[in-house]
Short mmCIF file of C-alpha atoms in Angstrom, two decimals:
data_model
loop_
_atom_site.label_atom_id
_atom_site.label_comp_id
_atom_site.label_asym_id
_atom_site.label_seq_id
_atom_site.Cartn_x
_atom_site.Cartn_y
_atom_site.Cartn_z
CA MET A 1 -27.85 5.97 21.18
CA TRP A 2 -25.90 5.95 24.46
CA ALA A 3 -28.87 4.58 26.42
CA TYR A 4 -28.73 1.25 24.60
CA GLN A 5 -25.29 0.57 26.05
CA SER A 6 -25.95 1.81 29.59
CA VAL A 7 -27.19 0.52 32.92
CA PHE A 8 -29.74 2.84 34.54
CA TYR A 9 -30.19 3.52 38.25
CA GLN A 10 -33.59 4.76 39.39
CA ILE A 11 -34.02 7.07 42.39
CA TYR A 12 -37.27 8.36 43.86
CA PRO A 13 -35.91 11.65 45.23
CA ILE A 14 -38.67 12.60 47.68
CA GLY A 15 -38.19 9.29 49.49
CA PHE A 16 -34.45 8.97 48.89
CA CYS A 17 -33.85 12.43 50.36
CA ASP A 18 -36.15 11.83 53.34
CA ALA A 19 -38.43 14.73 52.42
CA PRO A 20 -41.82 15.22 54.12
CA HIS A 21 -44.58 13.22 52.41
CA HIS A 22 -46.75 16.35 52.29
CA ASN A 23 -45.25 19.56 50.97
CA ASP A 24 -44.62 21.73 54.04
CA GLY A 25 -43.50 24.77 52.05
CA VAL A 26 -40.12 24.80 53.78
CA LEU A 27 -37.05 25.09 51.56
CA ALA A 28 -34.48 22.37 52.28
CA HIS A 29 -31.49 21.52 50.09
CA ARG A 30 -31.98 17.77 50.29
CA ILE A 31 -31.39 16.84 46.65
CA THR A 32 -27.64 17.45 46.98
CA LYS A 33 -27.54 14.06 48.69
CA ILE A 34 -27.75 12.48 45.24
CA ALA A 35 -24.50 14.21 44.25
CA GLU A 36 -22.84 12.72 47.32
CA TRP A 37 -23.60 9.25 45.98
CA ALA A 38 -21.91 9.98 42.64
CA PRO A 39 -18.60 8.18 43.45
CA TYR A 40 -20.52 5.10 44.57
CA LEU A 41 -22.71 5.10 41.46
CA HIS A 42 -19.64 5.50 39.27
CA GLN A 43 -17.96 2.53 40.93
CA LEU A 44 -21.15 0.50 40.51
CA GLY A 45 -20.88 1.16 36.78
CA VAL A 46 -24.09 3.11 36.40
CA GLY A 47 -24.35 4.99 33.11
CA ALA A 48 -27.51 7.00 33.80
CA VAL A 49 -29.61 8.03 36.79
CA LEU A 50 -33.36 8.16 36.34
CA LEU A 51 -34.92 10.63 38.79
CA ASN A 52 -38.60 10.30 39.57
CA PRO A 53 -40.52 13.61 39.95
CA VAL A 54 -38.48 16.48 41.33
CA PHE A 55 -40.66 19.51 40.58
CA GLU A 56 -42.98 21.37 42.92
CA SER A 57 -45.89 19.18 43.97
CA THR A 58 -48.35 18.68 46.80
CA MET A 59 -47.43 15.15 47.90
CA HIS A 60 -45.74 12.43 45.86
CA GLY A 61 -44.40 14.38 42.90
CA TYR A 62 -46.97 13.27 40.35
CA ASP A 63 -49.49 15.88 41.57
CA THR A 64 -47.48 18.75 40.09
CA ARG A 65 -47.91 22.39 41.05
CA ASP A 66 -45.16 23.89 38.87
CA LEU A 67 -43.07 22.15 36.21
CA THR A 68 -40.36 24.81 36.19
CA THR A 69 -39.42 24.99 39.89
CA LEU A 70 -37.73 22.28 41.95
CA ASP A 71 -39.86 21.04 44.83
CA CYS A 72 -38.92 23.15 47.86
CA ARG A 73 -38.63 19.95 49.90
CA LEU A 74 -35.67 19.04 47.66
CA GLY A 75 -34.03 22.44 47.17
CA THR A 76 -33.62 24.95 44.39
CA ASN A 77 -33.14 24.82 40.64
CA GLU A 78 -29.49 25.64 41.24
CA ASP A 79 -29.22 22.56 43.46
CA LEU A 80 -30.59 20.33 40.72
CA ALA A 81 -28.23 21.83 38.14
CA GLN A 82 -25.31 21.10 40.46
CA VAL A 83 -26.46 17.51 41.00
CA VAL A 84 -26.64 16.96 37.25
CA ALA A 85 -23.22 18.54 36.77
CA THR A 86 -21.69 16.35 39.49
CA LEU A 87 -23.14 13.18 37.98
CA HIS A 88 -21.92 14.26 34.55
CA GLU A 89 -18.41 14.64 35.98
CA GLN A 90 -18.58 10.96 36.91
CA GLY A 91 -19.72 10.02 33.41
CA ILE A 92 -23.32 9.48 34.53
CA ARG A 93 -26.19 10.92 32.50
CA VAL A 94 -29.47 12.11 34.02
CA VAL A 95 -33.04 11.39 32.89
CA LEU A 96 -35.98 13.18 34.52
CA ASP A 97 -39.49 11.83 35.12
CA ALA A 98 -41.80 13.94 32.93
CA VAL A 99 -45.37 13.98 34.23
CA PHE A 100 -47.23 15.34 31.19
CA ASN A 101 -50.51 13.41 31.31
CA HIS A 102 -51.88 15.17 34.38
CA VAL A 103 -51.14 17.76 37.06
CA GLY A 104 -52.18 18.31 40.65
CA ARG A 105 -55.16 20.34 41.76
CA GLU A 106 -52.77 23.09 42.89
CA PHE A 107 -51.23 23.46 39.43
CA TRP A 108 -51.24 27.14 38.56
CA ALA A 109 -53.39 26.83 35.44
CA TYR A 110 -56.00 24.69 37.17
CA LYS A 111 -56.19 27.14 40.08
CA ASP A 112 -56.90 29.89 37.55
CA VAL A 113 -59.84 27.85 36.26
CA GLN A 114 -61.12 27.39 39.81
CA GLU A 115 -61.02 31.14 40.35
CA ARG A 116 -62.20 32.45 36.96
CA ARG A 117 -64.14 29.47 35.60
CA TRP A 118 -65.50 30.32 32.12
CA ASP A 119 -63.31 33.39 31.94
CA SER A 120 -60.08 31.48 32.49
CA PRO A 121 -57.86 31.31 29.40
CA TYR A 122 -56.78 27.87 30.65
CA LYS A 123 -60.19 26.20 30.77
CA ASP A 124 -59.41 24.30 27.56
CA TRP A 125 -56.17 22.97 29.04
CA PHE A 126 -58.27 20.34 30.83
CA TYR A 127 -61.28 18.13 30.15
CA LEU A 128 -64.00 20.16 31.91
CA ASN A 129 -67.79 20.29 32.03
CA PHE A 130 -69.34 23.30 33.76
CA ASP A 131 -72.73 21.54 33.89
CA GLY A 132 -71.46 19.07 36.47
CA ASN A 133 -69.51 18.99 39.72
CA SER A 134 -66.36 17.33 41.01
CA ALA A 135 -65.64 15.15 44.01
CA TYR A 136 -64.05 18.25 45.55
CA ASN A 137 -67.15 20.42 44.92
CA ASP A 138 -65.40 22.70 42.41
CA GLY A 139 -68.70 23.58 40.77
CA PHE A 140 -67.62 21.86 37.54
CA TRP A 141 -66.66 18.34 36.48
CA TYR A 142 -63.20 17.40 35.24
CA GLU A 143 -61.48 14.22 34.14
CA GLY A 144 -58.95 12.76 36.52
CA TRP A 145 -56.30 10.22 35.63
CA GLU A 146 -57.88 6.75 35.84
CA GLY A 147 -60.40 7.96 38.41
CA HIS A 148 -57.86 9.70 40.66
CA PHE A 149 -59.32 13.19 40.97
CA ASP A 150 -56.28 14.60 42.76
CA LEU A 151 -54.61 14.21 39.33
CA VAL A 152 -56.23 16.50 36.74
CA LYS A 153 -55.85 15.21 33.18
CA LEU A 154 -54.28 17.64 30.69
CA ASN A 155 -55.74 18.13 27.23
CA LEU A 156 -52.67 17.28 25.16
CA GLN A 157 -54.64 17.79 21.94
CA ASN A 158 -54.79 21.50 22.75
CA PRO A 159 -51.83 23.07 20.89
CA ALA A 160 -51.35 25.59 23.70
CA VAL A 161 -50.81 22.78 26.23
CA ALA A 162 -48.43 20.91 23.94
CA ASP A 163 -46.49 24.11 23.20
CA TYR A 164 -46.18 24.83 26.93
CA LEU A 165 -44.88 21.33 27.74
CA LEU A 166 -42.39 21.34 24.87
CA GLU A 167 -41.04 24.68 26.08
CA VAL A 168 -40.71 23.14 29.55
CA VAL A 169 -38.54 20.39 28.05
CA ARG A 170 -36.37 22.96 26.29
CA THR A 171 -35.96 24.78 29.60
CA TRP A 172 -34.97 21.59 31.43
CA ARG A 173 -32.32 20.82 28.82
CA ALA A 174 -30.95 24.38 28.85
CA GLU A 175 -31.08 25.01 32.61
CA PHE A 176 -30.15 21.59 33.99
CA GLY A 177 -28.39 19.85 31.10
CA ILE A 178 -30.48 16.70 31.37
CA ASP A 179 -30.07 13.82 28.93
CA GLY A 180 -33.64 12.62 28.46
CA LEU A 181 -37.08 11.95 29.87
CA ARG A 182 -39.00 9.10 31.42
CA LEU A 183 -42.61 9.74 30.34
CA ASP A 184 -45.04 8.88 33.11
CA VAL A 185 -48.04 6.79 31.98
CA ALA A 186 -46.90 7.06 28.37
CA TYR A 187 -49.68 4.66 27.38
CA SER A 188 -52.16 7.44 28.24
CA LEU A 189 -50.42 10.23 26.31
CA ASP A 190 -51.80 11.62 23.08
CA ARG A 191 -49.77 10.18 20.22
CA GLY A 192 -49.79 13.41 18.30
CA PHE A 193 -48.10 15.03 21.29
CA MET A 194 -45.54 12.23 21.44
CA HIS A 195 -44.75 12.77 17.76
CA ARG A 196 -44.01 16.41 18.51
CA LEU A 197 -41.96 15.46 21.55
CA ARG A 198 -39.86 13.08 19.45
CA GLU A 199 -39.24 15.85 16.92
CA LEU A 200 -37.98 18.03 19.77
CA ALA A 201 -35.81 15.17 21.09
CA ASN A 202 -34.31 14.77 17.62
CA GLU A 203 -33.62 18.50 17.51
CA LEU A 204 -31.94 18.46 20.92
CA SER A 205 -29.94 15.35 19.96
CA TYR A 206 -28.71 16.96 16.77
CA ALA A 207 -27.68 20.10 18.65
CA GLY A 208 -25.92 18.05 21.34
CA GLY A 209 -23.98 15.83 18.96
CA SER A 210 -22.79 12.26 19.33
CA GLY A 211 -23.01 10.96 22.88
CA LYS A 212 -25.41 13.73 23.91
CA GLU A 213 -28.56 12.36 22.34
CA PHE A 214 -31.83 13.12 24.14
CA VAL A 215 -33.58 9.88 25.03
CA LEU A 216 -37.33 9.30 25.51
CA ILE A 217 -38.39 6.33 27.66
CA GLY A 218 -42.08 5.66 28.26
CA GLU A 219 -43.85 3.97 31.14
CA THR A 220 -46.00 1.24 29.63
CA LEU A 221 -47.66 -1.82 31.15
CA HIS A 222 -49.49 -3.99 28.62
CA GLY A 223 -50.23 -4.05 24.91
CA ASP A 224 -47.97 -3.79 21.89
CA TYR A 225 -44.89 -1.81 22.92
CA SER A 226 -43.91 -1.21 19.29
CA GLN A 227 -46.94 1.06 18.93
CA LEU A 228 -45.05 3.55 21.11
CA VAL A 229 -41.40 2.57 20.60
CA ASN A 230 -40.51 3.41 17.03
CA ASP A 231 -38.71 6.03 14.96
CA ASP A 232 -41.60 8.49 15.31
CA MET A 233 -42.19 8.39 19.08
CA LEU A 234 -40.20 6.79 21.90
CA HIS A 235 -36.72 5.29 21.97
CA SER A 236 -37.69 2.80 24.69
CA CYS A 237 -40.36 1.82 27.21
CA THR A 238 -40.67 -0.26 30.36
CA ASN A 239 -40.83 -4.02 29.76
CA TYR A 240 -43.46 -5.09 32.28
CA GLU A 241 -44.07 -8.39 30.49
CA CYS A 242 -40.56 -9.59 31.29
CA TYR A 243 -40.63 -7.96 34.73
CA LYS A 244 -43.46 -10.33 35.65
CA GLY A 245 -41.87 -13.27 33.87
CA LEU A 246 -38.59 -12.73 35.68
CA TYR A 247 -39.70 -13.13 39.29
CA SER A 248 -42.51 -15.53 38.44
CA SER A 249 -40.15 -17.95 36.69
CA PHE A 250 -37.99 -18.20 39.80
CA ASN A 251 -40.90 -18.43 42.22
CA SER A 252 -42.61 -21.23 40.26
CA GLN A 253 -39.35 -22.90 39.21
CA ASN A 254 -40.52 -22.60 35.64
CA MET A 255 -37.85 -20.97 33.50
CA PHE A 256 -39.98 -21.72 30.46
CA GLU A 257 -42.04 -18.61 31.29
CA ILE A 258 -39.24 -16.04 30.99
CA ALA A 259 -37.68 -17.99 28.10
CA HIS A 260 -40.99 -17.85 26.23
CA SER A 261 -41.39 -14.11 26.84
CA LEU A 262 -37.84 -13.36 25.73
CA HIS A 263 -38.18 -15.45 22.58
CA ARG A 264 -41.61 -13.96 21.83
CA GLN A 265 -40.14 -10.49 22.10
CA PHE A 266 -36.60 -10.81 20.77
CA GLY A 267 -36.16 -14.24 19.19
CA GLY A 268 -35.14 -14.98 15.62
CA ASP A 269 -38.46 -16.22 14.28
CA PRO A 270 -40.38 -13.94 11.89
CA TRP A 271 -43.25 -13.61 14.36
CA CYS A 272 -41.06 -12.33 17.22
CA ILE A 273 -42.33 -8.82 17.84
CA TYR A 274 -39.62 -6.56 19.33
CA ARG A 275 -36.43 -7.54 17.52
CA GLY A 276 -34.15 -4.51 17.33
CA LEU A 277 -35.93 -2.62 20.11
CA HIS A 278 -34.22 -1.74 23.39
CA LEU A 279 -36.82 -1.92 26.15
CA LEU A 280 -36.11 -0.80 29.74
CA SER A 281 -35.80 -4.03 31.74
CA PHE A 282 -36.07 -4.08 35.53
CA ALA A 283 -36.59 -6.36 38.51
CA ASP A 284 -38.35 -3.72 40.63
CA ASN A 285 -39.10 -0.01 40.81
CA HIS A 286 -40.94 2.62 42.86
CA ASP A 287 -44.35 1.10 42.05
CA VAL A 288 -43.83 -2.63 42.69
CA THR A 289 -42.66 -4.91 45.50
CA ARG A 290 -38.88 -5.19 45.58
CA LEU A 291 -37.19 -8.27 44.16
CA ALA A 292 -35.80 -9.37 47.53
CA SER A 293 -39.34 -9.35 48.95
CA ILE A 294 -41.26 -10.88 46.05
CA LEU A 295 -38.95 -13.87 45.56
CA THR A 296 -39.94 -16.89 47.65
CA ASP A 297 -36.28 -17.99 47.77
CA SER A 298 -34.03 -15.04 48.59
CA SER A 299 -31.01 -16.85 47.15
CA CYS A 300 -32.59 -16.41 43.70
CA VAL A 301 -31.79 -12.69 43.73
CA ARG A 302 -28.36 -13.31 42.19
CA PRO A 303 -29.49 -15.53 39.30
CA ALA A 304 -32.52 -13.28 38.68
CA TYR A 305 -30.19 -10.34 38.11
CA GLY A 306 -28.07 -12.63 35.96
CA VAL A 307 -31.02 -13.07 33.62
CA LEU A 308 -31.85 -9.35 33.73
CA PHE A 309 -28.35 -8.23 32.73
CA GLY A 310 -27.96 -10.97 30.13
CA MET A 311 -31.28 -10.50 28.31
CA PRO A 312 -31.97 -7.90 25.59
CA GLY A 313 -32.91 -4.43 26.79
CA ILE A 314 -31.60 -1.65 29.01
CA PRO A 315 -31.08 -2.92 32.59
CA CYS A 316 -32.34 -0.60 35.31
CA LEU A 317 -31.58 -0.97 39.03
CA TYR A 318 -33.79 0.57 41.72
CA TYR A 319 -31.89 2.28 44.50
CA GLY A 320 -31.18 -0.01 47.42
CA SER A 321 -32.06 -3.21 45.61
CA GLU A 322 -28.42 -3.66 44.63
CA TRP A 323 -27.73 -4.69 48.22
CA GLY A 324 -30.99 -6.64 48.66
CA GLN A 325 -33.23 -4.01 50.22
CA THR A 326 -36.74 -5.28 50.93
CA GLY A 327 -40.03 -3.43 50.44
CA VAL A 328 -43.64 -4.47 49.89
CA LYS A 329 -46.19 -2.48 47.93
CA GLY A 330 -48.90 -1.30 50.34
CA ALA A 331 -52.64 -1.18 50.01
CA HIS A 332 -52.89 2.62 50.32
CA ASP A 333 -49.48 4.11 49.53
CA ASP A 334 -46.04 3.11 48.31
CA TRP A 335 -43.75 4.83 50.81
CA ASP A 336 -42.34 1.49 52.00
CA LEU A 337 -40.90 1.14 48.50
CA ARG A 338 -39.34 4.61 48.60
CA PRO A 339 -37.13 4.82 51.71
CA SER A 340 -34.21 7.03 52.62
CA PHE A 341 -30.69 5.73 53.28
CA ASP A 342 -27.99 7.69 55.06
CA ALA A 343 -25.38 6.09 52.81
CA PRO A 344 -25.07 3.17 50.41
CA HIS A 345 -24.84 -0.27 52.03
CA PRO A 346 -22.84 -2.31 49.50
CA ASN A 347 -22.34 -5.98 50.11
CA GLU A 348 -21.50 -9.14 48.18
CA LEU A 349 -24.63 -8.75 46.04
CA THR A 350 -23.56 -5.22 45.14
CA GLN A 351 -20.16 -6.48 44.01
CA HIS A 352 -21.89 -9.15 41.93
CA LEU A 353 -24.07 -6.51 40.25
CA ALA A 354 -21.03 -4.31 39.64
CA ALA A 355 -19.45 -7.27 37.84
CA LEU A 356 -22.60 -7.83 35.77
CA THR A 357 -22.69 -4.13 34.93
CA TYR A 358 -19.06 -4.20 33.81
CA ALA A 359 -19.66 -7.27 31.68
CA ARG A 360 -22.70 -5.61 30.16
CA THR A 361 -21.18 -2.21 29.39
CA LYS A 362 -17.36 -2.48 29.23
CA GLY A 363 -16.33 -6.11 28.98
CA ALA A 364 -15.29 -8.00 25.87
CA GLY A 365 -18.86 -9.23 25.37
CA ALA A 366 -20.57 -5.87 25.91
CA ARG A 367 -21.60 -5.40 22.28
CA ALA A 368 -23.22 -8.83 22.13
CA LEU A 369 -25.02 -8.28 25.43
CA SER A 370 -26.25 -4.82 24.39
CA PHE A 371 -27.13 -5.46 20.74
CA GLY A 372 -27.02 -9.21 20.15
CA ALA A 373 -29.87 -11.36 18.91
CA TYR A 374 -31.55 -13.69 21.42
CA ARG A 375 -31.77 -17.48 21.13
CA ASN A 376 -32.80 -20.10 23.67
CA VAL A 377 -30.31 -22.99 23.80
CA VAL A 378 -31.43 -25.15 26.74
CA ILE A 379 -34.60 -24.62 28.78
CA GLN A 380 -35.33 -26.65 31.91
CA ASN A 381 -37.75 -25.92 34.73
CA LYS A 382 -34.93 -24.77 37.00
CA GLN A 383 -32.19 -23.79 34.54
CA LEU A 384 -31.84 -21.65 31.43
CA LEU A 385 -29.09 -21.34 28.84
CA PHE A 386 -29.47 -18.69 26.15
CA GLU A 387 -27.28 -17.04 23.55
CA ARG A 388 -26.67 -13.40 22.63
CA ALA A 389 -24.94 -13.08 19.27
CA VAL A 390 -24.00 -10.04 17.19
CA GLU A 391 -22.53 -9.90 13.71
CA ALA A 392 -19.35 -8.07 12.76
CA ALA A 393 -19.75 -4.34 12.11
CA GLY A 394 -16.93 -2.11 10.95
CA ASP A 395 -13.89 -2.80 13.11
CA ALA A 396 -15.98 -4.69 15.69
CA PRO A 397 -15.81 -8.48 15.27
CA ALA A 398 -18.74 -10.85 15.55
CA ALA A 399 -19.34 -12.00 19.12
CA ARG A 400 -21.35 -14.72 20.86
CA VAL A 401 -22.09 -14.83 24.61
CA LEU A 402 -23.76 -17.73 26.38
CA VAL A 403 -25.71 -16.88 29.52
CA ALA A 404 -26.13 -19.85 31.86
CA VAL A 405 -28.42 -19.62 34.89
CA ASN A 406 -29.08 -22.10 37.68
CA ALA A 407 -32.21 -21.09 39.62
CA VAL A 408 -32.01 -23.60 42.49
CA GLY A 409 -29.78 -24.63 45.37
CA GLU A 410 -28.29 -27.74 43.79
CA PRO A 411 -25.61 -28.18 41.12
CA TYR A 412 -26.60 -28.68 37.51
CA THR A 413 -24.74 -29.60 34.35
CA PHE A 414 -25.81 -28.25 30.96
CA HIS A 415 -25.19 -30.33 27.84
CA ALA A 416 -25.25 -28.62 24.44
CA ASP A 417 -23.14 -28.49 21.27
CA GLU A 418 -22.90 -24.72 21.78
CA LEU A 419 -20.80 -25.49 24.86
CA ARG A 420 -17.83 -26.73 22.84
CA GLY A 421 -14.69 -24.69 22.44
CA THR A 422 -12.78 -22.00 24.27
CA PHE A 423 -14.59 -19.26 26.19
CA ARG A 424 -13.80 -16.20 28.26
CA ASP A 425 -15.55 -15.97 31.64
CA LEU A 426 -16.90 -12.40 31.53
CA ILE A 427 -18.06 -12.25 35.15
CA ALA A 428 -14.70 -13.51 36.42
CA GLU A 429 -12.94 -10.95 34.23
CA ALA A 430 -15.17 -8.19 35.60
CA THR A 431 -14.38 -9.24 39.16
CA GLU A 432 -10.65 -9.03 38.43
CA GLU A 433 -11.13 -5.58 36.91
CA ALA A 434 -12.78 -4.54 40.17
CA LYS A 435 -9.69 -5.66 42.06
CA ALA A 436 -7.49 -3.59 39.77
CA ASP A 437 -9.75 -0.56 40.23
CA LYS A 438 -9.60 -1.01 44.00
CA ALA A 439 -5.79 -1.17 43.96
CA ALA A 440 -5.59 1.97 41.82
CA GLN A 441 -7.99 3.80 44.13
CA LEU A 442 -5.97 2.89 47.21
CA ARG A 443 -2.78 4.15 45.54
CA CYS A 444 -4.48 7.47 44.69
CA GLU A 445 -5.81 7.88 48.23
CA SER A 446 -2.37 7.12 49.64
CA ALA A 447 -0.76 9.71 47.38
CA GLY A 448 -3.43 12.35 47.90
CA GLY A 449 -4.09 12.00 51.58
CA GLY A 450 -7.56 10.46 51.32
CA ALA A 451 -11.01 11.78 50.58
CA SER A 452 -12.59 14.93 51.97
CA ALA A 453 -15.01 14.55 54.87
CA ASP A 454 -18.17 15.39 52.91
CA THR A 455 -17.50 12.64 50.34
CA ALA A 456 -15.86 10.05 52.59
CA SER A 457 -19.03 8.05 53.19
CA ALA A 458 -19.96 7.62 49.52
CA GLU A 459 -16.36 7.04 48.50
CA GLY A 460 -16.03 4.44 51.25
CA ALA A 461 -19.06 2.70 49.80
CA ALA A 462 -17.49 2.95 46.35
CA ALA A 463 -14.38 1.25 47.66
CA ALA A 464 -16.53 -1.50 49.17
CA VAL A 465 -18.17 -2.08 45.79
CA SER A 466 -14.84 -2.54 44.06
CA ALA A 467 -13.28 -4.64 46.84
CA ALA A 468 -13.57 -8.17 45.50
CA GLY A 469 -10.83 -9.71 47.60
CA ASP A 470 -7.34 -9.05 48.86
CA ALA A 471 -5.45 -10.88 46.13
CA ALA A 472 -3.79 -9.02 43.28
CA PRO A 473 -5.80 -9.04 40.05
CA VAL A 474 -5.11 -12.04 37.87
CA GLU A 475 -6.22 -12.59 34.27
CA PRO A 476 -8.76 -15.47 34.42
CA ALA A 477 -7.74 -18.55 32.49
CA PRO A 478 -9.76 -19.41 29.37
CA VAL A 479 -12.60 -21.86 29.90
CA GLU A 480 -12.27 -25.02 27.80
CA LEU A 481 -15.55 -26.87 27.33
CA ASP A 482 -16.41 -30.11 25.55
CA GLY A 483 -20.18 -29.83 25.36
CA ALA A 484 -20.91 -29.60 29.10
CA LEU A 485 -20.98 -26.84 31.70
CA GLU A 486 -21.43 -27.44 35.42
CA LEU A 487 -23.04 -24.70 37.50
CA ALA A 488 -22.95 -24.42 41.28
CA PRO A 489 -26.18 -23.72 43.17
CA TYR A 490 -27.71 -20.39 42.09
CA GLU A 491 -24.72 -19.70 39.82
CA VAL A 492 -24.69 -17.48 36.72
CA ARG A 493 -22.04 -17.63 34.00
CA TYR A 494 -21.50 -15.28 31.05
CA LEU A 495 -19.21 -17.06 28.55
CA LEU A 496 -17.82 -15.30 25.47
CA ALA A 497 -16.86 -17.68 22.68
CA CYS A 498 -13.26 -17.19 21.53
#
């Protein structure tokens, strides 16, 4: 599955494209802005873009009106198809946010029930009681999602509803060429429906062939993730346990917390619960305070991402956080988390994340970082050293990567037998690759006369991502260790054993 070897990049399109917060009914081709960022995303190393709701809705995208028509605030279906095609040209797959647990009060089937009541053929699409009343005085009661009555819960046990939603997915694949779904509130979805959805995903994957598998990723918070992530339902789900452990470990200077969570989930003991699963790992998203705002020491952003990209799972960046964008979850809405940017703003942090992405997806240790077993080597309050190791398979040799993280602003020296021998510095190698890419890009621009005006901004940002210095690329020297490794303040090292 391609997703297991990718880095995802999440975009909340209504905010990203600076669309009105309330649907004004005015058609505007804003979603094409995402296509303009394609060169930048490619240079960052992104393998897939996850788009939060894009279909016609009343406000935030999760209160859907129509699952088959792009929100007019973003553009037309043709615009979305072009965005997907442009991203595909850059080798970037596209996953859409599928809101199948509930719809908005202006959803066409619910409006039919409001108008025709008992006579509506769609009354069984929802959980209704005509002996009661709603908070909106509809003259009947209905179930809303977790008490939010602007979100009308769908009856996924009704075969007609399930059939409709599965046909919607077929349409999205055929019309837009998407590569998978992010299932909103997957923990609330009927499991029989998810079984049917997985069967459809398998069908679409088989039809697409190798490299065009259709991935299903669920939004989950608590509980046993393996109940949803298995061969019969989802390929992956959000790892909120490690999301919390990640920032909390740095804020409390207690790396034992994230080390415990990672071992509990992916360690080698028989009781470790998620070995072999590829959960979607993240430091922030459209629903939570951004990493740069939640960390009490802003310098910990770099080592926090070092843990994220080194640990098991599928790393996912949230747009803007790769250059340290701030944002705090509000009491009443989340728009501060979902801003618009005229262009990318890459900086030194962005270059660092591009190096981590390269190491994770293309470097010599990529297979170990994507598929390797997890083992804690050294755990201190302020430092963590862990190992990712994968056995030989076919022509691919066995590989072992040590991830060393210093969470504070003072040097630290690790001591461990695992730190004996010759190693390749994967982050240094990735940085040198960025220099080579930059040199090649400059040669192409010189030969071709530069970029066109409508892509110059994003391509300029792409160049800034790859610019890691003015020196010519040099192959980093092997790292010889004799049981000790010194880290600078806040430093992260990825070392591949030779």
